[in-house]
Short mmCIF file of C-alpha atoms in Angstrom, two decimals:
data_model
loop_
_atom_site.label_atom_id
_atom_site.label_comp_id
_atom_site.label_asym_id
_atom_site.label_seq_id
_atom_site.Cartn_x
_atom_site.Cartn_y
_atom_site.Cartn_z
CA UNK A 1 11.98 23.15 -15.94
CA UNK A 2 9.14 20.74 -16.75
CA UNK A 3 10.53 17.75 -18.60
CA UNK A 4 7.70 15.95 -20.36
CA UNK A 5 7.70 14.90 -24.00
CA UNK A 6 4.99 12.82 -25.62
CA UNK A 7 7.72 11.09 -27.65
CA UNK A 8 9.16 9.75 -24.39
CA UNK A 9 5.94 7.85 -23.68
CA UNK A 10 6.93 5.26 -26.28
CA UNK A 11 10.01 4.47 -24.22
CA UNK A 12 8.71 5.05 -20.71
CA UNK A 13 5.29 3.36 -20.82
CA UNK A 14 6.55 -0.11 -21.89
CA UNK A 15 9.20 0.04 -19.16
CA UNK A 16 6.56 0.99 -16.60
CA UNK A 17 4.16 -1.74 -17.73
CA UNK A 18 6.92 -4.36 -17.67
CA UNK A 19 7.44 -3.70 -13.96
CA UNK A 20 3.86 -2.81 -13.04
CA UNK A 21 2.26 -5.92 -14.58
CA UNK A 22 3.74 -8.43 -12.10
CA UNK A 23 3.24 -5.96 -9.24
CA UNK A 24 -0.48 -5.65 -10.08
CA UNK A 25 -0.95 -9.42 -10.17
CA UNK A 26 0.80 -9.76 -6.82
CA UNK A 27 -1.24 -6.95 -5.24
CA UNK A 28 -4.50 -8.53 -6.42
CA UNK A 29 -3.37 -11.89 -5.01
CA UNK A 30 -2.82 -10.29 -1.60
CA UNK A 31 -6.24 -8.59 -1.73
CA UNK A 32 -7.79 -11.97 -2.50
CA UNK A 33 -6.46 -13.21 0.86
CA UNK A 34 -8.76 -10.80 2.68
CA UNK A 35 -11.71 -11.69 0.48
CA UNK A 36 -11.22 -15.40 1.17
CA UNK A 37 -10.88 -14.84 4.91
CA UNK A 38 -14.09 -12.82 5.02
CA UNK A 39 -16.12 -15.18 2.82
CA UNK A 40 -14.99 -18.38 4.54
CA UNK A 41 -15.33 -17.02 8.07
CA UNK A 42 -18.80 -15.66 7.29
CA UNK A 43 -19.92 -19.24 6.60
CA UNK A 44 -18.66 -20.31 10.04
CA UNK A 45 -20.46 -17.80 12.28
CA UNK A 46 -21.42 -14.12 12.55
CA UNK A 47 -19.45 -13.79 15.80
CA UNK A 48 -16.28 -15.05 14.15
CA UNK A 49 -16.80 -12.65 11.26
CA UNK A 50 -17.19 -9.73 13.68
CA UNK A 51 -14.03 -10.78 15.52
CA UNK A 52 -12.17 -11.08 12.21
CA UNK A 53 -13.30 -7.61 11.09
CA UNK A 54 -12.23 -5.96 14.34
CA UNK A 55 -8.90 -7.78 14.67
CA UNK A 56 -8.07 -7.21 10.99
CA UNK A 57 -8.63 -3.46 11.35
CA UNK A 58 -6.21 -3.35 14.30
CA UNK A 59 -3.62 -5.55 12.61
CA UNK A 60 -3.70 -3.68 9.29
CA UNK A 61 -3.16 -0.34 11.03
CA UNK A 62 -0.07 -1.71 12.82
CA UNK A 63 1.16 -3.66 9.81
CA UNK A 64 1.07 -0.82 7.27
CA UNK A 65 2.78 1.55 9.67
CA UNK A 66 5.65 -0.81 10.47
CA UNK A 67 6.16 -2.15 6.95
CA UNK A 68 6.02 1.40 5.63
CA UNK A 69 9.14 2.17 7.66
CA UNK A 70 11.21 -0.67 6.16
CA UNK A 71 9.89 0.12 2.66
CA UNK A 72 12.44 2.95 2.67
CA UNK A 73 14.90 0.30 1.48
CA UNK A 74 13.39 0.33 -2.02
CA UNK A 75 14.33 3.89 -3.13
CA UNK A 76 17.70 3.70 -1.35
CA UNK A 77 18.61 0.38 -2.98
CA UNK A 78 17.18 1.61 -6.28
CA UNK A 79 19.55 4.56 -6.31
CA UNK A 80 22.50 2.26 -5.47
CA UNK A 81 21.45 -0.11 -8.27
CA UNK A 82 21.31 2.77 -10.75
CA UNK A 83 24.75 3.90 -9.61
CA UNK A 84 26.06 0.31 -10.00
CA UNK A 85 27.19 0.29 -6.35
CA UNK A 86 25.94 -3.26 -6.02
CA UNK A 87 27.84 -4.41 -2.94
CA UNK A 88 26.38 -1.54 -0.89
CA UNK A 89 22.89 -2.93 -1.54
CA UNK A 90 23.78 -5.98 0.54
CA UNK A 91 24.80 -3.78 3.48
CA UNK A 92 21.54 -1.81 3.24
CA UNK A 93 19.58 -5.08 3.28
CA UNK A 94 21.43 -6.24 6.39
CA UNK A 95 20.79 -2.95 8.19
CA UNK A 96 17.13 -2.97 7.13
CA UNK A 97 16.92 -6.45 8.66
CA UNK A 98 18.11 -5.10 12.02
CA UNK A 99 15.52 -2.34 11.76
CA UNK A 100 12.80 -4.85 10.89
CA UNK A 101 13.77 -6.98 13.88
CA UNK A 102 13.35 -4.04 16.26
CA UNK A 103 10.03 -3.04 14.69
CA UNK A 104 8.83 -6.66 14.87
CA UNK A 105 9.43 -6.70 18.63
CA UNK A 106 7.44 -3.47 18.97
CA UNK A 107 4.63 -4.77 16.77
CA UNK A 108 4.42 -8.10 18.58
CA UNK A 109 4.21 -6.31 21.92
CA UNK A 110 1.24 -4.24 20.68
CA UNK A 111 -0.53 -7.27 19.16
CA UNK A 112 -0.10 -9.32 22.32
CA UNK A 113 -1.33 -6.47 24.52
CA UNK A 114 -4.25 -5.15 22.47
CA UNK A 115 -6.82 -5.10 25.29
CA UNK A 116 -7.21 -1.32 25.27
CA UNK A 117 -7.66 -1.27 21.48
CA UNK A 118 -10.24 -4.06 21.65
CA UNK A 119 -12.11 -2.37 24.48
CA UNK A 120 -12.90 0.64 22.28
CA UNK A 121 -15.52 -1.37 20.36
CA UNK A 122 -17.38 -2.46 23.53
CA UNK A 123 -18.28 -5.83 22.04
CA UNK A 124 -19.18 -9.03 23.84
CA UNK A 125 -16.47 -10.90 25.72
CA UNK A 126 -16.75 -13.94 23.41
CA UNK A 127 -16.05 -11.90 20.30
CA UNK A 128 -13.28 -10.00 22.07
CA UNK A 129 -11.61 -13.28 23.08
CA UNK A 130 -11.68 -14.49 19.48
CA UNK A 131 -10.21 -11.21 18.25
CA UNK A 132 -7.50 -11.35 20.92
CA UNK A 133 -6.59 -14.91 19.85
CA UNK A 134 -6.51 -13.82 16.21
CA UNK A 135 -4.05 -10.99 16.99
CA UNK A 136 -1.90 -13.25 19.18
CA UNK A 137 -1.53 -15.75 16.35
CA UNK A 138 -0.70 -13.04 13.82
CA UNK A 139 2.06 -11.81 16.14
CA UNK A 140 3.90 -15.08 15.38
CA UNK A 141 3.95 -14.20 11.69
CA UNK A 142 4.86 -10.51 11.98
CA UNK A 143 8.65 -11.07 11.83
CA UNK A 144 8.16 -13.03 8.60
CA UNK A 145 5.97 -10.25 7.19
CA UNK A 146 8.63 -7.66 7.99
CA UNK A 147 11.36 -9.80 6.47
CA UNK A 148 9.25 -10.34 3.36
CA UNK A 149 8.72 -6.57 3.05
CA UNK A 150 12.52 -6.11 2.97
CA UNK A 151 12.84 -8.69 0.19
CA UNK A 152 10.00 -7.03 -1.72
CA UNK A 153 11.80 -3.70 -1.48
CA UNK A 154 15.01 -5.33 -2.73
CA UNK A 155 13.30 -6.96 -5.71
CA UNK A 156 11.45 -3.78 -6.67
CA UNK A 157 14.70 -1.80 -6.46
CA UNK A 158 16.54 -4.13 -8.85
CA UNK A 159 13.59 -4.46 -11.30
CA UNK A 160 12.74 -8.06 -10.40
CA UNK A 161 9.14 -7.92 -9.15
CA UNK A 162 8.17 -11.15 -10.92
CA UNK A 163 9.96 -13.23 -8.27
CA UNK A 164 7.71 -11.78 -5.55
CA UNK A 165 4.61 -12.24 -7.70
CA UNK A 166 5.34 -15.93 -8.26
CA UNK A 167 5.78 -16.45 -4.52
CA UNK A 168 2.55 -14.55 -3.76
CA UNK A 169 0.59 -16.66 -6.25
CA UNK A 170 1.94 -19.85 -4.65
CA UNK A 171 0.77 -18.50 -1.29
CA UNK A 172 -2.66 -17.79 -2.74
CA UNK A 173 -2.86 -21.40 -3.90
CA UNK A 174 -2.15 -22.55 -0.33
CA UNK A 175 -4.64 -20.17 1.26
CA UNK A 176 -7.89 -22.00 0.46
CA UNK A 177 -6.88 -25.48 1.71
CA UNK A 178 -5.19 -24.03 4.82
CA UNK A 179 -8.24 -21.89 5.60
CA UNK A 180 -10.51 -24.91 5.19
CA UNK A 181 -8.30 -26.96 7.49
CA UNK A 182 -7.96 -24.44 10.32
CA UNK A 183 -11.35 -22.68 10.15
CA UNK A 184 -13.55 -25.78 9.83
CA UNK A 185 -11.16 -28.50 11.02
CA UNK A 186 -9.97 -31.76 9.51
CA UNK A 187 -7.14 -34.30 9.54
CA UNK A 188 -7.50 -34.52 13.31
CA UNK A 189 -7.32 -30.72 13.74
CA UNK A 190 -10.23 -29.07 15.51
CA UNK A 191 -11.85 -26.13 13.71
CA UNK A 192 -10.90 -22.73 15.13
CA UNK A 193 -13.32 -20.47 13.28
CA UNK A 194 -12.04 -16.97 12.50
CA UNK A 195 -8.68 -17.37 14.29
CA UNK A 196 -7.99 -20.26 11.89
CA UNK A 197 -7.48 -17.63 9.17
CA UNK A 198 -4.62 -16.25 11.22
CA UNK A 199 -2.95 -19.67 11.48
CA UNK A 200 -3.17 -20.09 7.70
CA UNK A 201 -1.76 -16.58 7.18
CA UNK A 202 1.18 -17.18 9.53
CA UNK A 203 2.10 -20.43 7.76
CA UNK A 204 1.97 -18.69 4.38
CA UNK A 205 3.97 -15.68 5.62
CA UNK A 206 6.86 -17.90 6.77
CA UNK A 207 6.59 -19.94 3.56
CA UNK A 208 6.85 -16.74 1.51
CA UNK A 209 9.93 -15.67 3.41
CA UNK A 210 11.69 -19.02 3.04
CA UNK A 211 10.85 -19.33 -0.68
CA UNK A 212 12.07 -15.82 -1.47
CA UNK A 213 15.25 -16.33 0.55
CA UNK A 214 15.80 -19.45 -1.53
CA UNK A 215 15.71 -17.37 -4.71
CA UNK A 216 18.18 -14.88 -3.25
CA UNK A 217 20.53 -17.60 -1.96
CA UNK A 218 20.76 -19.76 -5.06
CA UNK A 219 20.21 -17.41 -8.03
CA UNK A 220 23.48 -16.00 -9.40
CA UNK A 221 21.74 -12.71 -10.21
CA UNK A 222 22.04 -11.68 -6.55
CA UNK A 223 25.77 -12.45 -6.14
CA UNK A 224 26.98 -8.88 -6.90
CA UNK A 225 24.90 -7.57 -3.99
CA UNK A 226 26.88 -9.69 -1.48
CA UNK A 227 23.90 -9.95 0.84
CA UNK A 228 25.12 -13.05 2.65
CA UNK A 229 28.85 -12.45 2.23
CA UNK A 230 29.33 -11.36 5.85
CA UNK A 231 27.54 -10.63 9.10
CA UNK A 232 26.98 -6.97 9.97
CA UNK A 233 26.36 -5.49 13.37
CA UNK A 234 23.85 -2.61 13.53
CA UNK A 235 25.21 0.44 11.71
CA UNK A 236 23.32 3.25 13.42
CA UNK A 237 23.97 5.98 10.79
CA UNK A 238 22.54 3.69 8.06
CA UNK A 239 19.62 2.65 10.25
CA UNK A 240 18.96 6.31 11.06
CA UNK A 241 18.89 7.08 7.31
CA UNK A 242 16.32 4.33 6.81
CA UNK A 243 14.27 5.66 9.74
CA UNK A 244 14.37 9.27 8.52
CA UNK A 245 12.88 8.21 5.20
CA UNK A 246 10.79 5.28 6.38
CA UNK A 247 9.05 6.79 9.41
CA UNK A 248 7.14 9.46 7.44
CA UNK A 249 6.32 6.82 4.80
CA UNK A 250 4.90 4.59 7.53
CA UNK A 251 2.87 7.48 8.95
CA UNK A 252 1.61 8.32 5.45
CA UNK A 253 0.34 4.76 5.06
CA UNK A 254 -1.24 4.97 8.50
CA UNK A 255 -2.98 8.24 7.62
CA UNK A 256 -4.42 6.70 4.45
CA UNK A 257 -5.68 3.62 6.27
CA UNK A 258 -7.15 5.47 9.24
CA UNK A 259 -8.86 8.07 7.03
CA UNK A 260 -10.86 5.26 5.43
CA UNK A 261 -11.36 3.44 8.73
CA UNK A 262 -12.89 6.49 10.43
CA UNK A 263 -14.89 7.25 7.30
CA UNK A 264 -16.49 3.80 7.65
CA UNK A 265 -17.11 4.33 11.39
CA UNK A 266 -18.89 7.63 10.74
CA UNK A 267 -20.96 6.20 7.89
CA UNK A 268 -21.96 3.31 10.19
CA UNK A 269 -23.98 5.87 12.17
CA UNK A 270 -26.22 6.28 9.11
CA UNK A 271 -27.44 2.67 9.38
CA UNK A 272 -26.65 -0.77 8.01
CA UNK A 273 -27.84 0.03 4.47
CA UNK A 274 -25.48 3.00 4.25
CA UNK A 275 -22.58 1.01 5.68
CA UNK A 276 -23.19 -1.95 3.33
CA UNK A 277 -23.36 0.34 0.30
CA UNK A 278 -20.21 2.16 1.36
CA UNK A 279 -18.36 -1.14 1.90
CA UNK A 280 -19.21 -2.38 -1.59
CA UNK A 281 -18.03 0.82 -3.25
CA UNK A 282 -14.95 1.02 -1.01
CA UNK A 283 -14.04 -2.59 -1.83
CA UNK A 284 -14.35 -1.87 -5.54
CA UNK A 285 -12.26 1.26 -5.14
CA UNK A 286 -9.54 -0.74 -3.35
CA UNK A 287 -9.30 -3.22 -6.22
CA UNK A 288 -9.11 -0.42 -8.82
CA UNK A 289 -6.51 1.40 -6.71
CA UNK A 290 -4.09 -1.47 -7.32
CA UNK A 291 -3.63 -0.20 -10.90
CA UNK A 292 -2.18 3.25 -10.06
CA UNK A 293 -0.40 1.78 -7.02
CA UNK A 294 1.44 -0.80 -9.14
CA UNK A 295 2.38 1.81 -11.74
CA UNK A 296 3.57 4.14 -8.98
CA UNK A 297 5.84 1.50 -7.45
CA UNK A 298 7.28 0.83 -10.92
CA UNK A 299 7.76 4.58 -11.39
CA UNK A 300 9.63 4.88 -8.09
CA UNK A 301 11.97 2.09 -9.21
CA UNK A 302 12.82 3.70 -12.56
CA UNK A 303 13.13 7.22 -11.14
CA UNK A 304 15.38 6.11 -8.26
CA UNK A 305 17.58 4.14 -10.66
CA UNK A 306 17.92 7.22 -12.90
CA UNK A 307 18.80 9.37 -9.90
CA UNK A 308 21.42 6.82 -8.85
CA UNK A 309 22.86 6.86 -12.38
CA UNK A 310 23.14 10.68 -12.07
CA UNK A 311 20.59 11.32 -14.80
CA UNK A 312 18.30 13.87 -13.10
CA UNK A 313 16.61 15.05 -16.29
CA UNK A 314 15.78 11.47 -17.23
CA UNK A 315 14.37 10.88 -13.75
CA UNK A 316 12.03 13.85 -14.12
CA UNK A 317 10.98 12.78 -17.62
CA UNK A 318 10.02 9.32 -16.35
CA UNK A 319 8.09 10.91 -13.49
CA UNK A 320 5.99 13.15 -15.71
CA UNK A 321 5.45 10.36 -18.25
CA UNK A 322 4.04 8.22 -15.47
CA UNK A 323 1.82 11.04 -14.18
CA UNK A 324 0.37 11.52 -17.67
CA UNK A 325 -0.07 7.82 -18.47
CA UNK A 326 -1.36 6.71 -15.06
CA UNK A 327 -3.86 9.58 -14.84
CA UNK A 328 -5.11 9.00 -18.40
CA UNK A 329 -5.55 5.29 -17.71
CA UNK A 330 -7.43 5.99 -14.48
CA UNK A 331 -9.73 8.48 -16.24
CA UNK A 332 -10.65 5.69 -18.67
CA UNK A 333 -11.21 3.31 -15.75
CA UNK A 334 -13.35 5.90 -13.98
CA UNK A 335 -15.56 6.38 -17.05
CA UNK A 336 -15.91 2.60 -17.43
CA UNK A 337 -16.88 2.24 -13.77
CA UNK A 338 -19.65 4.83 -14.20
CA UNK A 339 -20.93 3.34 -17.46
CA UNK A 340 -21.01 -0.22 -16.09
CA UNK A 341 -22.03 0.67 -12.52
CA UNK A 342 -25.15 -1.52 -12.58
CA UNK A 343 -23.29 -4.56 -13.89
CA UNK A 344 -20.52 -4.08 -11.33
CA UNK A 345 -23.03 -3.85 -8.51
CA UNK A 346 -24.69 -7.04 -9.69
CA UNK A 347 -21.41 -8.89 -9.07
CA UNK A 348 -21.94 -8.27 -5.34
CA UNK A 349 -25.65 -9.17 -5.57
CA UNK A 350 -26.70 -6.85 -2.71
CA UNK A 351 -30.30 -6.26 -1.57
CA UNK A 352 -32.22 -3.76 -3.69
CA UNK A 353 -32.11 -1.02 -1.02
CA UNK A 354 -28.31 -1.34 -0.79
CA UNK A 355 -28.00 -1.25 -4.57
CA UNK A 356 -30.12 1.90 -4.77
CA UNK A 357 -28.01 3.53 -2.07
CA UNK A 358 -24.73 2.59 -3.77
CA UNK A 359 -25.45 3.88 -7.29
CA UNK A 360 -24.89 7.61 -6.53
CA UNK A 361 -21.55 6.77 -4.89
CA UNK A 362 -20.25 5.53 -8.25
CA UNK A 363 -20.11 9.12 -9.44
CA UNK A 364 -17.49 9.78 -6.77
CA UNK A 365 -15.55 6.63 -7.70
CA UNK A 366 -15.37 7.87 -11.30
CA UNK A 367 -13.81 11.22 -10.26
CA UNK A 368 -11.91 9.60 -7.41
CA UNK A 369 -9.71 7.67 -9.84
CA UNK A 370 -8.24 10.84 -11.33
CA UNK A 371 -7.27 12.32 -7.98
CA UNK A 372 -6.03 9.00 -6.61
CA UNK A 373 -3.77 8.52 -9.64
CA UNK A 374 -2.26 11.99 -9.25
CA UNK A 375 -1.53 11.73 -5.54
CA UNK A 376 -0.14 8.19 -5.42
CA UNK A 377 2.10 8.68 -8.47
CA UNK A 378 3.51 11.94 -7.14
CA UNK A 379 4.04 10.46 -3.66
CA UNK A 380 6.07 7.51 -4.96
CA UNK A 381 8.12 9.74 -7.27
CA UNK A 382 9.03 11.89 -4.28
CA UNK A 383 10.08 8.78 -2.35
CA UNK A 384 12.51 8.04 -5.18
CA UNK A 385 14.06 11.44 -4.40
CA UNK A 386 14.03 10.42 -0.70
CA UNK A 387 11.40 13.05 0.09
CA UNK A 388 8.77 11.78 2.54
CA UNK A 389 8.35 14.25 5.42
CA UNK A 390 6.48 16.97 3.52
CA UNK A 391 4.22 14.44 1.76
CA UNK A 392 3.32 13.06 5.21
CA UNK A 393 2.23 16.55 6.34
CA UNK A 394 0.27 17.02 3.11
CA UNK A 395 -1.53 13.72 3.68
CA UNK A 396 -2.34 14.60 7.28
CA UNK A 397 -3.77 18.00 6.37
CA UNK A 398 -5.70 16.84 3.32
CA UNK A 399 -6.93 13.34 4.25
CA UNK A 400 -7.56 13.97 7.94
CA UNK A 401 -8.39 17.67 7.81
CA UNK A 402 -10.19 18.23 4.51
CA UNK A 403 -11.29 14.64 3.87
CA UNK A 404 -12.53 13.48 7.26
CA UNK A 405 -13.26 16.94 8.67
CA UNK A 406 -15.00 18.20 5.54
CA UNK A 407 -16.78 14.88 5.06
CA UNK A 408 -18.10 15.04 8.62
CA UNK A 409 -19.40 18.59 8.14
CA UNK A 410 -21.13 17.70 4.88
CA UNK A 411 -22.24 14.17 5.74
CA UNK A 412 -24.00 15.20 8.96
CA UNK A 413 -24.95 18.70 7.72
CA UNK A 414 -23.25 20.22 10.76
CA UNK A 415 -23.41 23.79 9.42
CA UNK A 416 -27.00 23.40 8.24
CA UNK A 417 -26.38 24.56 4.67
CA UNK A 418 -25.11 21.39 2.96
CA UNK A 419 -26.99 20.54 -0.28
CA UNK A 420 -29.10 17.40 0.03
CA UNK A 421 -26.98 15.57 -2.55
CA UNK A 422 -23.88 16.01 -0.39
CA UNK A 423 -25.41 14.81 2.86
CA UNK A 424 -24.94 11.30 4.25
CA UNK A 425 -22.37 8.97 2.73
CA UNK A 426 -22.13 11.20 -0.37
CA UNK A 427 -20.67 13.95 1.80
CA UNK A 428 -17.92 11.70 3.13
CA UNK A 429 -17.03 10.49 -0.36
CA UNK A 430 -17.05 14.05 -1.68
CA UNK A 431 -14.77 15.16 1.15
CA UNK A 432 -12.40 12.28 0.51
CA UNK A 433 -12.30 13.00 -3.24
CA UNK A 434 -11.58 16.69 -2.66
CA UNK A 435 -8.85 15.83 -0.16
CA UNK A 436 -7.14 13.52 -2.66
CA UNK A 437 -7.34 16.20 -5.36
CA UNK A 438 -5.75 18.71 -2.99
CA UNK A 439 -3.04 16.22 -1.99
CA UNK A 440 -2.37 15.40 -5.65
CA UNK A 441 -1.90 19.07 -6.62
CA UNK A 442 0.38 19.80 -3.67
CA UNK A 443 2.47 16.66 -4.21
CA UNK A 444 2.86 17.40 -7.94
CA UNK A 445 4.02 20.93 -7.10
CA UNK A 446 6.49 19.48 -4.59
CA UNK A 447 7.75 17.02 -7.23
CA UNK A 448 8.31 19.82 -9.72
CA UNK A 449 10.22 21.96 -7.23
CA UNK A 450 12.23 18.95 -5.99
CA UNK A 451 13.22 17.94 -9.53
CA UNK A 452 14.26 21.48 -10.44
CA UNK A 453 16.35 21.82 -7.28
CA UNK A 454 17.90 18.39 -7.78
CA UNK A 455 18.96 19.18 -11.35
CA UNK A 456 20.68 22.38 -10.21
CA UNK A 457 22.65 20.59 -7.50
CA UNK A 458 23.37 17.39 -9.46
CA UNK A 459 24.54 18.17 -13.00
CA UNK A 460 23.81 15.27 -15.36
CA UNK A 461 26.53 12.93 -16.62
CA UNK A 462 28.09 14.05 -19.89
CA UNK A 463 27.83 11.23 -22.44
#
């Protein structure tokens, strides 16, 4: 049965916004890191910027896959928090730490032996050396990143995202001076160029971890969770539970990232103007995406807590309220993006030919918001129910198959009957938009069936 009542929006939306607000600020702070790295390295040299771009693409692909696995802690801990089984949260955190340690070793091995990945680009040896150094430095910070992801999952699960946001904003404040120091040099330190960004990032990653651990150690709020009460050896059944949920989540993240990465690689064949226009629109889309993403994370928290409290009908109500509110908000954002497309483009101040190329792509961004809101909200709701395998298959079929495959056919007019408007970069954006719409519909159907099945097998608590 579909549980959605407009009257519930008055209760659900404020709760969602209370959690999503700090999450959005934190997400934007993290995005700003990449913007600062790109802008400051670009002033150093074109070679360093090329090395940064290539190394970042490799690192992000590895990072999102590995951190996606440990993000399974959030819905599991959220259900335990809703069920008031607080001490078990501490055990889950300890087991997630063991999992993160193993994944960190794997990730570091890949980052330190990335020669085959770097060779794909066939760039000059100087740029390849800089990219290799960049990845080697980031390997030193990967364990801290994995540990921080566990603490983020914990804080989201217990409705305390503000702690993470404060720490992220402090890190953002450190980023500019550290970048200046290690990219350009100073205080007796020789400038490193692009790899200096990695040094700054590693320092901030370990600072984030230590600051957040400080909150958890000394704030009485965390005492019921008994995180540091005892040492736990690896509990393989618990770790296996985390892996069963986290591995498909990690692959889902990887599918999303690689679908955009390959989209950019294909569009690069159309020339520098096409690639520049695509990058501007893609960057804008990434910033806007933080709105539905933050609301979706907040939704997962509230739904998982309701499931843990054995209130399945309430969990479904929150889910549908979020779908309605998030999609409506993103429709408004999409309309605003189309109406103010010229003003938004002027913020990037691109050459006139790039601006002219980019304007038609804004039509896809406007529609894109609707489909993106549907798919990301449904995906995070399903994670609250501990459903991740089928969403992973849906993402693979839609984003890789329909999005990239369909975009390739339209963009390069492979079949010879593609309308002119859907050729070139427009075709790739159209394919991606259609794929997200398909994923959204399938994920919403899966949510509905999952909620109905869950209510039948878990009768609600009688008040």
